[in-house]
Short mmCIF file of C-alpha atoms in Angstrom, two decimals:
data_model
loop_
_atom_site.label_atom_id
_atom_site.label_comp_id
_atom_site.label_asym_id
_atom_site.label_seq_id
_atom_site.Cartn_x
_atom_site.Cartn_y
_atom_site.Cartn_z
CA MET A 147 113.05 149.15 116.80
CA ILE A 148 113.59 145.45 117.42
CA ASP A 149 116.67 143.82 115.91
CA VAL A 150 115.00 140.66 114.55
CA LEU A 151 111.34 139.81 114.10
CA VAL A 152 110.53 136.13 113.52
CA ILE A 153 107.15 135.36 111.99
CA GLY A 154 105.99 131.85 112.92
CA ALA A 155 106.62 129.78 116.04
CA GLY A 156 107.10 126.38 114.44
CA LEU A 157 110.29 124.45 115.04
CA ALA A 158 112.32 126.43 112.50
CA GLY A 159 111.21 129.83 113.78
CA LEU A 160 111.69 128.91 117.42
CA GLN A 161 115.14 127.47 116.76
CA CYS A 162 116.17 130.55 114.78
CA ALA A 163 114.96 132.85 117.57
CA ARG A 164 116.68 130.75 120.23
CA VAL A 165 120.07 130.84 118.51
CA LEU A 166 119.79 134.60 117.94
CA SER A 167 118.66 135.22 121.53
CA ARG A 168 121.58 133.25 122.91
CA ALA A 169 123.91 135.40 120.81
CA GLY A 170 122.53 138.54 122.47
CA ARG A 171 120.21 139.73 119.70
CA SER A 172 116.83 141.24 120.61
CA VAL A 173 114.20 138.97 119.04
CA ASP A 174 110.42 138.99 118.98
CA VAL A 175 108.41 136.01 117.70
CA LEU A 176 104.89 136.42 116.31
CA GLU A 177 102.58 133.41 115.96
CA ALA A 178 99.10 133.46 114.42
CA ASN A 179 97.84 130.42 116.34
CA ASP A 180 97.08 130.11 120.04
CA GLU A 181 100.01 127.73 120.68
CA VAL A 182 103.59 127.31 119.51
CA GLY A 183 104.66 124.39 117.33
CA GLY A 184 103.24 124.95 113.85
CA ARG A 185 102.62 121.45 112.47
CA VAL A 186 104.16 119.88 115.59
CA ARG A 187 101.32 120.08 118.09
CA THR A 188 99.44 117.79 120.48
CA GLU A 189 95.72 117.92 121.17
CA VAL A 190 94.62 116.57 124.54
CA VAL A 191 91.16 114.99 124.30
CA ASP A 192 89.61 113.51 127.46
CA GLY A 193 93.09 112.83 128.82
CA PHE A 194 94.41 111.26 125.59
CA ARG A 195 97.37 112.88 123.83
CA CYS A 196 96.71 113.04 120.10
CA ASP A 197 99.53 114.49 118.04
CA ARG A 198 98.43 116.57 115.07
CA GLY A 199 99.02 113.89 112.48
CA PHE A 200 101.11 110.88 113.42
CA GLN A 201 104.62 112.18 114.09
CA LEU A 202 107.86 110.78 115.47
CA LEU A 203 111.16 112.16 116.73
CA ASN A 204 114.29 110.26 115.78
CA PRO A 205 116.91 110.97 118.48
CA ALA A 206 119.62 110.13 115.93
CA TYR A 207 118.89 113.34 114.01
CA PRO A 208 122.10 115.38 114.42
CA ASP A 209 120.28 118.59 115.37
CA ALA A 210 117.97 116.74 117.73
CA LYS A 211 121.03 115.47 119.58
CA SER A 212 122.86 118.80 119.60
CA GLN A 213 120.00 121.28 119.97
CA LEU A 214 117.37 119.55 122.12
CA ASN A 215 117.46 118.33 125.71
CA LEU A 216 116.38 114.80 124.83
CA ALA A 217 116.48 113.60 128.44
CA ALA A 218 114.00 116.28 129.47
CA LEU A 219 111.60 115.12 126.75
CA GLU A 220 111.39 111.67 128.40
CA LEU A 221 111.29 109.89 125.07
CA ARG A 222 109.27 106.70 124.74
CA ALA A 223 110.65 104.52 121.96
CA PHE A 224 108.85 102.33 119.46
CA GLY A 225 110.00 98.75 119.06
CA ARG A 226 112.90 98.24 116.65
CA GLY A 227 110.95 96.41 114.04
CA ILE A 228 107.79 96.45 112.00
CA ALA A 229 104.61 94.36 111.89
CA VAL A 230 103.30 93.45 108.45
CA ARG A 231 99.77 92.22 107.82
CA ARG A 232 99.89 89.61 105.06
CA THR A 233 97.24 87.45 103.43
CA ASP A 234 98.56 84.50 105.47
CA GLY A 235 98.70 86.32 108.81
CA LEU A 236 100.80 88.84 110.69
CA ALA A 237 104.58 88.82 110.26
CA GLU A 238 106.89 90.72 112.57
CA LEU A 239 110.29 91.75 111.29
CA ALA A 240 112.53 92.53 114.27
CA LEU A 241 115.53 94.79 113.71
CA ASP A 242 116.88 94.45 117.23
CA PRO A 243 120.07 92.34 117.42
CA LYS A 244 118.56 90.56 120.43
CA SER A 245 115.84 89.23 118.13
CA LEU A 246 118.20 88.08 115.40
CA MET A 247 117.09 84.45 115.50
CA ALA A 248 113.45 85.44 115.16
CA ALA A 249 114.35 87.72 112.25
CA LEU A 250 116.11 84.82 110.49
CA HIS A 251 112.83 82.89 110.55
CA SER A 252 110.89 85.81 109.05
CA PRO A 253 109.29 85.26 105.63
CA TYR A 254 111.41 88.22 104.51
CA ALA A 255 114.76 86.69 105.48
CA ASP A 256 115.72 86.00 101.88
CA VAL A 257 119.45 86.40 101.35
CA ARG A 258 119.16 87.85 97.84
CA GLN A 259 116.61 90.45 98.92
CA LEU A 260 118.64 91.38 101.99
CA LEU A 261 121.81 91.78 99.93
CA ALA A 262 119.98 93.92 97.37
CA PHE A 263 118.63 96.17 100.11
CA ALA A 264 122.14 96.40 101.58
CA ARG A 265 123.43 97.54 98.17
CA TRP A 266 120.77 100.24 98.07
CA PHE A 267 121.43 101.33 101.64
CA ALA A 268 125.25 101.23 101.56
CA PRO A 269 125.74 104.85 100.38
CA ALA A 270 123.81 106.09 103.41
CA MET A 271 126.30 104.67 105.89
CA GLY A 272 129.29 106.36 104.30
CA SER A 273 130.11 110.05 104.23
CA VAL A 274 126.98 112.23 104.31
CA SER A 275 128.72 114.88 102.21
CA ARG A 276 129.53 112.23 99.60
CA LEU A 277 125.91 111.03 99.61
CA LEU A 278 124.66 114.57 99.11
CA THR A 279 126.86 115.11 96.06
CA ALA A 280 126.30 111.71 94.45
CA PRO A 281 123.87 111.36 91.51
CA ASP A 282 120.25 111.27 92.59
CA SER A 283 117.11 109.57 91.28
CA SER A 284 113.67 108.64 92.57
CA VAL A 285 113.33 106.01 95.29
CA ALA A 286 111.67 103.56 92.88
CA GLU A 287 114.41 104.02 90.29
CA SER A 288 117.12 103.56 92.92
CA PHE A 289 115.53 100.31 94.13
CA ASP A 290 115.48 99.01 90.57
CA ALA A 291 119.10 100.04 90.02
CA ALA A 292 120.15 98.11 93.13
CA GLY A 293 118.25 95.03 91.99
CA PHE A 294 116.00 95.35 95.02
CA HIS A 295 112.76 93.53 94.20
CA GLY A 296 110.47 91.02 95.85
CA PRO A 297 108.38 90.84 99.03
CA LEU A 298 110.88 92.66 101.28
CA ARG A 299 110.60 95.70 99.03
CA HIS A 300 106.89 95.57 98.25
CA ASP A 301 105.57 94.31 101.60
CA VAL A 302 107.88 96.05 104.07
CA VAL A 303 110.16 98.81 102.82
CA GLU A 304 107.78 100.56 100.43
CA PRO A 305 104.79 100.59 102.85
CA PHE A 306 107.04 101.82 105.64
CA LEU A 307 108.53 104.61 103.50
CA ALA A 308 105.06 105.57 102.25
CA GLY A 309 104.11 106.51 105.80
CA VAL A 310 107.35 108.42 106.34
CA LEU A 311 107.52 110.20 102.98
CA LEU A 312 103.71 110.55 102.63
CA GLU A 313 103.71 109.19 99.10
CA SER A 314 103.45 105.66 97.76
CA ALA A 315 104.63 106.03 94.15
CA GLY A 316 108.34 106.14 94.97
CA THR A 317 108.83 109.57 93.39
CA THR A 318 110.75 111.09 96.32
CA SER A 319 114.49 111.68 96.10
CA ALA A 320 116.45 108.51 96.85
CA ARG A 321 119.10 110.69 98.45
CA PHE A 322 116.54 111.98 100.94
CA ALA A 323 115.14 108.48 101.57
CA ARG A 324 118.63 107.18 102.30
CA LEU A 325 119.21 110.02 104.78
CA LEU A 326 115.99 109.09 106.58
CA VAL A 327 116.71 105.35 106.61
CA ARG A 328 120.21 106.16 107.92
CA SER A 329 118.63 107.97 110.88
CA PHE A 330 116.37 104.96 111.56
CA ALA A 331 119.41 102.68 111.51
CA LEU A 332 121.28 104.90 113.99
CA GLY A 333 118.41 105.62 116.36
CA THR A 334 115.00 104.37 117.47
CA PRO A 335 112.01 106.62 116.66
CA ALA A 336 110.18 107.83 119.74
CA VAL A 337 107.65 110.31 121.09
CA PRO A 338 108.02 112.58 124.13
CA ALA A 339 106.06 111.36 127.12
CA LEU A 340 103.86 114.47 127.02
CA GLY A 341 103.37 114.43 123.26
CA MET A 342 105.18 115.98 120.31
CA SER A 343 104.23 119.49 121.46
CA ALA A 344 106.87 119.09 124.18
CA ILE A 345 109.52 119.78 121.53
CA PRO A 346 108.41 123.30 120.49
CA ARG A 347 107.56 124.13 124.09
CA GLN A 348 111.12 123.29 125.10
CA LEU A 349 112.48 125.56 122.37
CA ALA A 350 110.11 128.39 123.31
CA ALA A 351 111.03 128.16 126.99
CA ALA A 352 114.63 129.06 126.11
CA LEU A 353 113.67 132.40 124.53
CA THR A 354 114.36 135.64 126.39
CA ARG A 355 110.97 137.06 125.33
CA PRO A 356 107.68 135.11 125.28
CA VAL A 357 106.13 134.30 121.90
CA GLU A 358 103.30 136.66 120.97
CA LEU A 359 100.43 134.29 120.20
CA GLY A 360 97.32 135.09 118.20
CA THR A 361 99.16 137.65 116.08
CA LEU A 362 98.46 137.27 112.38
CA VAL A 363 100.92 138.93 110.00
CA MET A 364 99.19 140.38 106.95
CA SER A 365 102.16 141.85 105.07
CA VAL A 366 105.89 142.49 105.17
CA ALA A 367 107.32 145.55 103.39
CA ARG A 368 110.54 147.50 103.23
CA GLU A 369 110.36 151.10 104.49
CA GLY A 370 113.68 152.89 104.46
CA SER A 371 116.21 151.02 106.59
CA ALA A 372 113.55 148.91 108.34
CA TRP A 373 111.13 146.12 107.56
CA VAL A 374 107.56 146.89 108.58
CA VAL A 375 105.15 144.09 109.45
CA GLN A 376 101.41 144.75 109.46
CA THR A 377 99.24 142.95 112.03
CA PRO A 378 95.69 143.54 113.33
CA ARG A 379 97.38 144.96 116.43
CA GLY A 380 99.31 147.54 114.45
CA GLU A 381 102.66 147.93 112.76
CA ARG A 382 105.89 146.30 113.93
CA ALA A 383 109.30 147.43 112.66
CA ALA A 384 112.54 145.47 112.69
CA ARG A 385 115.95 145.64 111.11
CA ILE A 386 115.66 141.97 110.07
CA VAL A 387 112.58 139.83 109.42
CA VAL A 388 112.61 136.03 109.32
CA VAL A 389 109.50 134.43 107.83
CA ALA A 390 109.24 130.96 109.38
CA THR A 391 105.65 130.15 108.47
CA ASP A 392 104.20 127.36 106.36
CA PRO A 393 105.40 127.50 102.72
CA THR A 394 102.14 128.93 101.35
CA THR A 395 102.13 131.83 103.80
CA ALA A 396 105.84 132.40 103.22
CA ALA A 397 105.16 132.68 99.48
CA ARG A 398 102.47 135.29 100.18
CA LEU A 399 104.72 137.39 102.39
CA THR A 400 108.01 137.00 100.49
CA PRO A 401 109.38 136.06 97.04
CA SER A 402 110.02 132.52 98.34
CA PRO A 403 108.37 130.00 95.98
CA ALA A 404 105.86 127.60 97.53
CA PRO A 405 106.63 123.91 96.90
CA ALA A 406 104.01 121.29 96.24
CA MET A 407 102.85 119.69 99.46
CA LYS A 408 101.78 116.21 100.59
CA GLY A 409 98.98 115.50 103.03
CA VAL A 410 98.00 112.98 105.68
CA ALA A 411 94.93 112.25 107.76
CA THR A 412 95.14 110.62 111.19
CA TRP A 413 92.34 109.09 113.26
CA TRP A 414 92.75 108.66 117.02
CA PHE A 415 90.68 105.97 118.73
CA ALA A 416 90.18 105.21 122.43
CA THR A 417 89.63 101.60 123.44
CA GLU A 418 89.49 99.77 126.76
CA SER A 419 91.39 96.79 125.37
CA ALA A 420 94.57 97.13 123.32
CA PRO A 421 94.30 95.18 120.03
CA THR A 422 97.92 94.07 120.44
CA ALA A 423 100.71 94.32 123.01
CA SER A 424 103.22 95.24 120.29
CA THR A 425 105.16 98.50 120.20
CA TYR A 426 105.81 98.08 116.47
CA LEU A 427 104.37 100.17 113.71
CA THR A 428 101.98 98.05 111.63
CA VAL A 429 101.68 98.26 107.83
CA ASP A 430 99.59 96.29 105.33
CA ALA A 431 101.20 94.25 102.54
CA ARG A 432 97.87 93.15 101.05
CA PRO A 433 96.91 94.97 97.84
CA ASN A 434 93.92 97.30 98.08
CA ALA A 435 93.17 96.23 101.64
CA GLY A 436 92.14 99.70 102.77
CA PRO A 437 93.22 103.32 103.17
CA ILE A 438 95.50 103.02 106.22
CA VAL A 439 99.21 103.46 105.52
CA ASN A 440 100.25 102.67 109.10
CA THR A 441 98.84 102.22 112.57
CA ALA A 442 100.19 101.82 116.11
CA VAL A 443 98.92 101.38 119.64
CA MET A 444 100.40 104.56 121.06
CA SER A 445 99.60 103.67 124.66
CA ASN A 446 101.83 100.59 124.35
CA VAL A 447 104.71 102.86 123.31
CA ALA A 448 103.93 105.74 125.68
CA PRO A 449 101.45 104.88 128.45
CA SER A 450 101.23 108.61 129.24
CA TYR A 451 99.34 109.09 125.96
CA ALA A 452 96.22 107.54 127.52
CA PRO A 453 94.47 107.65 130.90
CA ALA A 454 95.05 104.68 133.20
CA GLY A 455 93.19 101.59 132.04
CA GLN A 456 92.61 103.01 128.55
CA HIS A 457 94.43 102.60 125.25
CA LEU A 458 95.05 104.88 122.28
CA VAL A 459 95.31 103.74 118.65
CA GLN A 460 96.42 105.94 115.78
CA ALA A 461 95.66 105.19 112.15
CA SER A 462 97.05 107.30 109.30
CA ALA A 463 96.15 107.51 105.62
CA LEU A 464 97.71 109.41 102.74
CA LEU A 465 95.66 112.17 101.16
CA VAL A 466 95.39 111.36 97.47
CA ASP A 467 93.90 114.25 95.46
CA ASP A 468 92.88 115.75 98.83
CA VAL A 469 90.35 112.95 99.37
CA VAL A 470 89.86 112.01 103.04
CA PRO A 471 88.88 108.34 103.55
CA SER A 472 85.64 107.74 105.42
CA GLU A 473 85.55 106.70 109.05
CA PRO A 474 83.78 103.40 108.23
CA ALA A 475 86.56 102.57 105.74
CA VAL A 476 89.19 103.31 108.37
CA ARG A 477 87.40 101.26 111.04
CA GLY A 478 86.99 98.37 108.65
CA HIS A 479 90.65 98.41 107.69
CA LEU A 480 91.70 98.56 111.36
CA ALA A 481 89.48 95.58 112.15
CA SER A 482 91.17 93.64 109.35
CA LEU A 483 94.69 94.72 110.38
CA TYR A 484 94.28 93.85 114.05
CA GLU A 485 91.72 91.06 113.59
CA ARG A 486 89.62 92.77 116.21
CA ASP A 487 86.15 94.32 116.15
CA THR A 488 86.48 98.12 116.20
CA ALA A 489 82.80 99.03 116.41
CA ASP A 490 83.09 100.05 120.08
CA TRP A 491 86.28 102.07 119.63
CA ARG A 492 85.59 105.74 120.41
CA LEU A 493 86.82 108.24 117.86
CA LEU A 494 88.52 111.02 119.79
CA THR A 495 89.54 113.29 116.94
CA THR A 496 90.62 113.30 113.31
CA HIS A 497 93.46 115.44 112.02
CA VAL A 498 93.46 116.25 108.32
CA VAL A 499 96.76 117.92 107.40
CA PRO A 500 96.81 118.71 103.66
CA ASP A 501 100.17 120.51 103.88
CA ALA A 502 102.04 118.07 106.10
CA LEU A 503 105.32 117.82 104.15
CA PRO A 504 106.86 119.53 101.12
CA VAL A 505 107.67 117.27 98.21
CA MET A 506 111.34 116.24 97.92
CA PRO A 507 111.89 115.26 94.26
CA PRO A 508 115.29 114.38 92.83
CA PRO A 509 117.82 115.88 92.62
CA LEU A 510 117.64 116.79 96.30
CA ASN A 511 118.84 120.26 97.28
CA VAL A 512 119.32 120.36 101.05
CA ARG A 513 120.35 124.02 101.21
CA LYS A 514 117.79 126.13 99.39
CA GLN A 515 117.83 129.92 99.31
CA ILE A 516 116.99 131.58 102.63
CA ARG A 517 117.94 135.23 102.01
CA PHE A 518 115.53 137.05 99.68
CA ASP A 519 116.49 140.68 100.30
CA ASP A 520 118.69 142.72 102.57
CA GLY A 521 117.37 141.75 105.98
CA LEU A 522 114.61 139.42 104.73
CA TYR A 523 114.97 135.67 105.34
CA VAL A 524 112.79 132.58 105.02
CA CYS A 525 113.32 129.36 106.99
CA GLY A 526 111.48 126.09 107.44
CA ASP A 527 111.75 122.45 106.45
CA HIS A 528 110.83 123.44 102.89
CA ARG A 529 114.17 125.30 102.69
CA ASP A 530 116.16 122.23 103.83
CA THR A 531 114.66 118.75 104.19
CA ALA A 532 111.09 117.67 104.95
CA SER A 533 111.65 116.50 108.51
CA ILE A 534 112.09 117.69 112.09
CA GLN A 535 115.82 117.57 111.38
CA GLY A 536 115.30 119.84 108.38
CA ALA A 537 113.25 122.35 110.38
CA LEU A 538 115.83 122.53 113.17
CA VAL A 539 118.70 122.84 110.69
CA SER A 540 116.93 125.56 108.74
CA GLY A 541 116.27 127.64 111.85
CA ARG A 542 119.84 127.28 113.05
CA ARG A 543 121.32 127.91 109.59
CA THR A 544 119.27 131.09 109.14
CA ALA A 545 120.34 132.41 112.54
CA GLU A 546 123.98 131.67 111.82
CA VAL A 547 123.81 133.52 108.49
CA ILE A 548 122.25 136.53 110.24
CA LEU A 549 124.91 136.50 112.96
CA ALA A 550 127.68 136.22 110.38
CA GLY A 551 126.33 139.16 108.39
#
């Protein structure tokens, strides 16, 4: 009988298995799909690397720095700034100290707005433990409390956070938003040269046993001193079972409650001519301009995402009531954002991810229950925070609890 059976080879499951394996435990990992990664995967289409939904790795995440070999991922960083499409043109807000003079001439360089944002952000740069125990509210309420109003909020910060949090109403925990903005202040978001799937592949390569792909788990039940897992390939028994699947599947297999989820759709376009040379993420400050929450020319950031002489553009939209915007609406919005005809852009693939992130309402609880019975555990970003950091922490935390027990 195996010591530990991990169900799900997403980041949390792989990290849990890796920590346990390094401690000398015998661990098997079962994955229903044909590839590791869970929601963190990359589809290669005609030589273009299209991540499953627009995703980023922030190298400032504590567990990214301590648990991943960042150098081996060959990270390609976005520009430290953001491009904002306004009714009077395109404004670029540079956050790099080298571009300070340009930033001072930005239409958003209003002292009162900057001071108000600094008041809102200040708790994030102090003690993390103090931030996590301070009173919490929604993002929108926290902005109001800090006196943060005006174009900097409505044109820049809120559109940017909408793409990160996958919601535009400001209902997410302000505590969680501050943690994320803190990571952006301390590090520059990037993608691995070979796509986001390089992250789970790195974790899987460190396991002592290969992940068993294409193995769907139908049930988990206690039988005597063991946990028995039913699969189409037969029964598997283990002393400990860790369910590291998506939240809905975890709720089916265990008593773990499933949180509400937020969705995103991402379109990937190939074009022979880049619509801009910028490495910034672009957002739209114009009201009701179109469905896109953000877009970027990925081949400017990471040339390895596209074949030589070609360019790759991603465009993402929030799923509101599970409605997927039409391709013509997306193309039209892209043409308006970049001021470039998009009719000849080739659609490579579209990723619709209805369960991209769990909701994080206030008050934020960053350490949710992971043990649901003697020898039965659940891990994933829904048990910690809705991020790559949260997934890595959850996997590590679960393994550490098992080792301590």
